[in-house]
Coordinates of C-alpha atoms in Angstrom, one line a residue:
X25 CA 94.5 51.8 64.7
X26 CA 95.7 48.7 62.9
X27 CA 98.4 48.0 65.5
X28 CA 95.6 47.6 68.1
X29 CA 94.4 44.5 66.3
X30 CA 96.3 41.4 67.3
X31 CA 94.1 39.0 65.4
X32 CA 93.3 39.3 61.7
X33 CA 91.0 36.8 60.0
X34 CA 92.0 35.7 56.5
X35 CA 88.4 35.6 55.4
X36 CA 87.0 33.0 53.1
X37 CA 84.9 34.0 50.1
X38 CA 81.5 32.2 50.3
X39 CA 80.2 31.0 47.0
X40 CA 76.9 29.7 45.6
X41 CA 76.8 26.2 44.0
X42 CA 77.2 27.9 40.6
X43 CA 80.5 29.4 41.7
X44 CA 79.2 33.0 42.0
X45 CA 79.9 35.0 45.2
X46 CA 77.2 34.8 47.8
X47 CA 77.1 38.4 49.1
X48 CA 74.4 37.8 51.7
X49 CA 76.7 35.2 53.4
X50 CA 79.7 37.4 52.9
X51 CA 77.9 40.1 54.9
X52 CA 77.2 37.5 57.6
X53 CA 80.8 36.5 57.8
X54 CA 82.1 40.0 57.9
X55 CA 79.7 41.0 60.7
X56 CA 80.7 37.9 62.7
X57 CA 84.3 39.1 62.6
X58 CA 83.2 42.7 63.5
X59 CA 81.3 41.3 66.5
X60 CA 84.4 39.4 67.6
X61 CA 86.5 42.6 67.2
X62 CA 88.9 40.9 64.7
X63 CA 90.7 42.7 61.9
X64 CA 89.6 41.4 58.5
X65 CA 91.8 40.4 55.6
X66 CA 89.8 40.0 52.3
X67 CA 91.1 38.6 49.1
X68 CA 94.0 36.7 50.5
X69 CA 94.8 33.1 49.5
X70 CA 92.2 31.9 52.0
X71 CA 89.7 34.1 50.1
X72 CA 90.8 32.4 46.8
X73 CA 91.8 35.7 45.4
X74 CA 93.9 34.3 42.6
X75 CA 91.0 32.2 41.4
X76 CA 88.5 35.1 41.4
X77 CA 88.0 37.4 38.4
X78 CA 89.1 41.0 38.6
X79 CA 85.4 42.0 38.5
X80 CA 84.6 39.7 41.4
X81 CA 87.4 41.0 43.4
X82 CA 86.4 44.6 42.8
X83 CA 82.8 43.8 43.8
X84 CA 83.9 42.1 47.0
X85 CA 85.8 45.2 48.0
X86 CA 82.8 47.5 47.2
X87 CA 80.5 45.2 49.1
X88 CA 82.8 45.0 52.1
X89 CA 83.4 48.8 52.3
X90 CA 79.7 49.7 52.0
X91 CA 79.0 47.9 55.3
X92 CA 81.1 50.5 57.1
X93 CA 82.4 48.0 59.6
X94 CA 84.0 49.2 62.8
X95 CA 87.1 47.0 62.4
X96 CA 90.0 47.6 60.0
X97 CA 90.1 46.0 56.5
X98 CA 93.2 44.6 54.9
X99 CA 93.3 43.5 51.3
X100 CA 95.5 41.0 49.6
X101 CA 98.0 41.9 46.9
X102 CA 99.5 38.9 45.1
X103 CA 100.6 37.9 41.7
X104 CA 103.5 37.5 39.3
X105 CA 103.3 40.4 36.8
X106 CA 104.5 43.6 38.3
X107 CA 102.5 45.9 36.0
X108 CA 99.2 44.1 36.7
X109 CA 100.0 44.0 40.4
X110 CA 100.8 47.7 40.4
X111 CA 97.5 48.4 38.7
X112 CA 95.8 46.5 41.5
X113 CA 97.5 48.5 44.2
X114 CA 96.5 51.7 42.3
X115 CA 92.9 50.5 42.5
X116 CA 93.2 49.8 46.2
X117 CA 94.7 53.2 46.8
X118 CA 91.4 54.7 45.6
X119 CA 89.4 52.8 48.2
X120 CA 89.0 53.3 52.0
X121 CA 91.0 50.2 52.8
X122 CA 93.3 50.4 55.9
X123 CA 96.2 48.3 54.8
X124 CA 97.5 45.8 52.3
X125 CA 99.1 42.3 52.4
X126 CA 101.9 41.9 49.9
X127 CA 102.8 38.3 49.1
X128 CA 106.2 37.1 47.8
X129 CA 106.0 36.8 44.0
X130 CA 104.5 33.4 42.9
X131 CA 106.2 30.6 41.0
X132 CA 109.2 32.5 39.6
X133 CA 111.2 32.1 42.9
X134 CA 113.1 35.4 42.7
X135 CA 116.2 36.0 44.7
X136 CA 117.2 39.0 46.9
X137 CA 117.5 41.5 44.1
X138 CA 114.3 40.5 42.4
X139 CA 112.3 40.4 45.6
X140 CA 113.7 43.8 46.7
X141 CA 112.7 45.4 43.4
X142 CA 109.2 43.8 43.6
X143 CA 108.4 44.8 47.1
X144 CA 109.9 48.3 46.8
X145 CA 107.9 48.9 43.7
X146 CA 104.7 48.0 45.4
X147 CA 105.6 49.8 48.6
X148 CA 106.4 53.0 46.6
X149 CA 103.0 52.7 44.8
X150 CA 101.0 52.0 48.0
X151 CA 99.4 54.8 50.0
X152 CA 98.6 52.5 53.0
X153 CA 100.6 50.5 55.5
X154 CA 101.7 47.1 54.0
X155 CA 102.3 43.7 55.6
X156 CA 104.8 41.5 53.8
X157 CA 103.9 37.9 53.6
X158 CA 106.2 34.9 53.8
X159 CA 104.5 31.7 52.6
X160 CA 107.0 29.5 50.9
X161 CA 104.7 26.6 50.8
X162 CA 102.5 28.5 48.3
X163 CA 105.0 30.7 46.5
X164 CA 107.9 28.3 46.2
X165 CA 110.5 30.5 47.9
X166 CA 110.9 32.3 51.2
X167 CA 110.8 36.0 51.7
X168 CA 114.4 37.1 51.6
X169 CA 115.7 38.2 55.0
X170 CA 118.1 40.7 53.3
X171 CA 115.1 42.2 51.4
X172 CA 113.4 42.7 54.8
X173 CA 116.5 44.4 56.2
X174 CA 116.8 46.7 53.1
X175 CA 113.1 47.7 53.2
X176 CA 112.5 47.8 56.9
X177 CA 112.7 51.6 57.1
X178 CA 110.4 52.2 54.1
X179 CA 107.5 54.4 55.3
X180 CA 104.9 51.9 54.0
X181 CA 106.5 48.8 55.5
X182 CA 104.2 48.1 58.4
X183 CA 104.7 44.4 59.4
X184 CA 105.3 40.8 58.3
X185 CA 103.0 37.8 58.2
X186 CA 105.3 34.8 58.7
X187 CA 104.0 31.3 57.7
X188 CA 107.1 29.2 57.3
X189 CA 106.3 26.9 60.3
X190 CA 109.9 27.5 61.6
X191 CA 110.6 29.1 65.0
X192 CA 114.2 29.9 63.8
X193 CA 112.9 31.6 60.6
X194 CA 110.4 33.6 62.6
X195 CA 113.1 34.8 64.9
X196 CA 115.2 35.8 61.9
X197 CA 112.4 37.9 60.5
X198 CA 111.8 39.6 63.8
X199 CA 115.5 40.6 63.9
X200 CA 115.5 41.8 60.3
X201 CA 112.3 43.8 60.6
X202 CA 113.9 46.6 62.7
X203 CA 111.1 46.8 65.3
X204 CA 108.2 46.3 62.8
X205 CA 105.7 43.8 64.2
X206 CA 105.8 40.2 62.9
X207 CA 102.6 38.2 63.0
X208 CA 102.2 34.4 62.9
X209 CA 100.5 33.2 59.7
X210 CA 100.1 29.7 61.3
X211 CA 97.3 29.3 63.8
X212 CA 98.9 26.3 65.7
X213 CA 102.4 28.0 65.8
X214 CA 101.4 31.2 67.7
X215 CA 102.4 29.9 71.2
X216 CA 105.8 28.9 69.9
X217 CA 106.3 32.2 68.2
X218 CA 105.4 34.5 71.1
X219 CA 108.7 33.9 73.0
X220 CA 110.7 35.0 69.9
X221 CA 108.6 38.1 69.3
X222 CA 105.3 37.4 67.7
X223 CA 102.9 40.4 68.0
X224 CA 99.7 38.7 66.7
X225 CA 98.1 36.2 64.4
X226 CA 96.6 36.2 60.9
X227 CA 94.2 33.3 61.1
X228 CA 92.3 30.8 59.2
X229 CA 90.7 29.3 62.3
X230 CA 88.9 32.5 63.2
X231 CA 86.7 32.0 60.1
X232 CA 84.9 29.2 62.0
X233 CA 85.8 30.2 65.6
X234 CA 85.9 34.1 65.6
X235 CA 85.5 34.7 69.3
X236 CA 87.3 31.6 70.3
X237 CA 90.4 32.4 68.3
X238 CA 90.4 36.0 69.6
X239 CA 90.6 34.6 73.2
X240 CA 93.3 32.1 72.1
X241 CA 95.3 34.9 70.6
X242 CA 95.0 37.1 73.7
X243 CA 96.0 34.3 76.0
X244 CA 98.9 33.2 73.9
X245 CA 100.3 36.7 73.6
X246 CA 100.1 37.1 77.4
X247 CA 101.7 33.7 78.0
X248 CA 98.5 32.6 79.8
X249 CA 97.5 29.8 77.5
X250 CA 97.4 26.9 79.9
X251 CA 98.2 23.3 78.8
X252 CA 96.6 21.0 77.9
X253 CA 94.6 22.9 75.3
X254 CA 93.2 21.8 72.0
X255 CA 94.5 24.6 69.7
X256 CA 97.4 23.0 68.0
X257 CA 95.7 19.8 66.9
X258 CA 92.3 21.4 66.3
X259 CA 93.6 24.2 64.1
X260 CA 95.8 21.8 62.2
X261 CA 92.6 20.0 61.3
X262 CA 91.7 23.0 59.1
X263 CA 94.6 22.1 56.9
X264 CA 93.8 18.4 56.4
X265 CA 93.0 19.4 52.8
X266 CA 94.0 22.5 50.8
X267 CA 93.0 25.7 52.6
X268 CA 90.2 26.9 52.5
X269 CA 88.4 23.6 51.8
X270 CA 88.2 22.3 55.4
X271 CA 87.1 25.8 56.7
X272 CA 84.4 26.0 54.1
X273 CA 83.2 22.5 54.7
X274 CA 83.0 23.1 58.5
X275 CA 81.2 26.4 58.0
X276 CA 78.6 24.6 55.9
X277 CA 78.3 21.8 58.5
X278 CA 77.6 24.4 61.1
X279 CA 74.9 26.0 58.9
X280 CA 76.8 29.3 58.6
X281 CA 77.2 29.1 54.8
X282 CA 75.0 27.1 52.4
X283 CA 77.7 25.7 50.2
X284 CA 81.3 24.6 50.6
X285 CA 81.9 25.4 46.9
X286 CA 85.4 26.5 46.0
X287 CA 86.8 28.0 42.8
X288 CA 88.8 25.7 40.5
X289 CA 91.4 24.2 40.7
X290 CA 90.3 23.7 44.4
X291 CA 87.5 21.2 45.1
X292 CA 85.6 20.7 48.3
X293 CA 85.4 17.0 47.2
X294 CA 89.0 16.6 48.2
X295 CA 88.0 16.5 51.8
X296 CA 86.8 12.9 52.0
X297 CA 85.8 12.7 55.7
X298 CA 84.4 15.4 58.0
X299 CA 85.1 13.6 61.3
X300 CA 88.4 15.4 61.9
X301 CA 87.1 18.9 61.6
X302 CA 83.9 18.1 63.5
X303 CA 85.9 16.7 66.4
X304 CA 88.1 19.8 66.2
X305 CA 85.0 22.0 66.4
X306 CA 83.8 20.2 69.5
X307 CA 87.1 20.4 71.2
X308 CA 87.5 24.2 70.6
X309 CA 84.0 24.9 71.8
X310 CA 84.4 22.8 74.9
X311 CA 87.6 24.7 75.7
X312 CA 86.0 28.1 75.0
X313 CA 82.9 27.3 77.1
X314 CA 85.1 26.1 80.0
X315 CA 86.8 29.6 80.0
X316 CA 83.5 31.4 80.5

């Protein structure tokens, strides 16, 4: 089932002004993704998982699962302490979650041996398919290609999310993954990654443009995305401040969520001007409406 979904939305976590989770708006966002037929990633970096308390994360999972959505749910697994991270995987194993996203360990910048031990430990613990996540801009080090080669035949190694921004790096992961699918973790890079083997997209843009991004993904994967199109410039606008600040601000501007509040150390006040994201929204919707 999970391989049928070429687009996964790395969902934001909507907050009230006091910083508490807004569960009514979380329901709305989840159902928007279901309507668009997008797979859903909860508690990733876009969902501010590292800034949420353990109790908040558990409640978000319970809330999501009780909706019994008709699309698959992936949950983020990230951290620096192997015992704590193993405990989190244990908790996820007890839930009706479809798959997990395992991020390269944060801050410590482990080499091949350290990464191989880390990922193998988590893959051994997991009872669901796992997507390994390369995001050197956040973790400080790339997912080791030799680690991928070593673990590519592990029964729980399902795929890779690759967000280096490099076509050459993406190609190297495709070759190392031994036939396992590799997804773009960068919205604007998908068309460049398709010729070297991309099988889908894990998206930030689909938070604000669920159906539009689904169409973009379909067209890109079939090499039918005609130029000129607004996707590169418009999706890059969602990273004009630290993710997920621009996405949250735009969702608030569109009246979909009531607050752009983020968890510290992020701040929605770091986005000084909304013009870029509002222009991006207009361009994407003009493109989408022209395709109807």
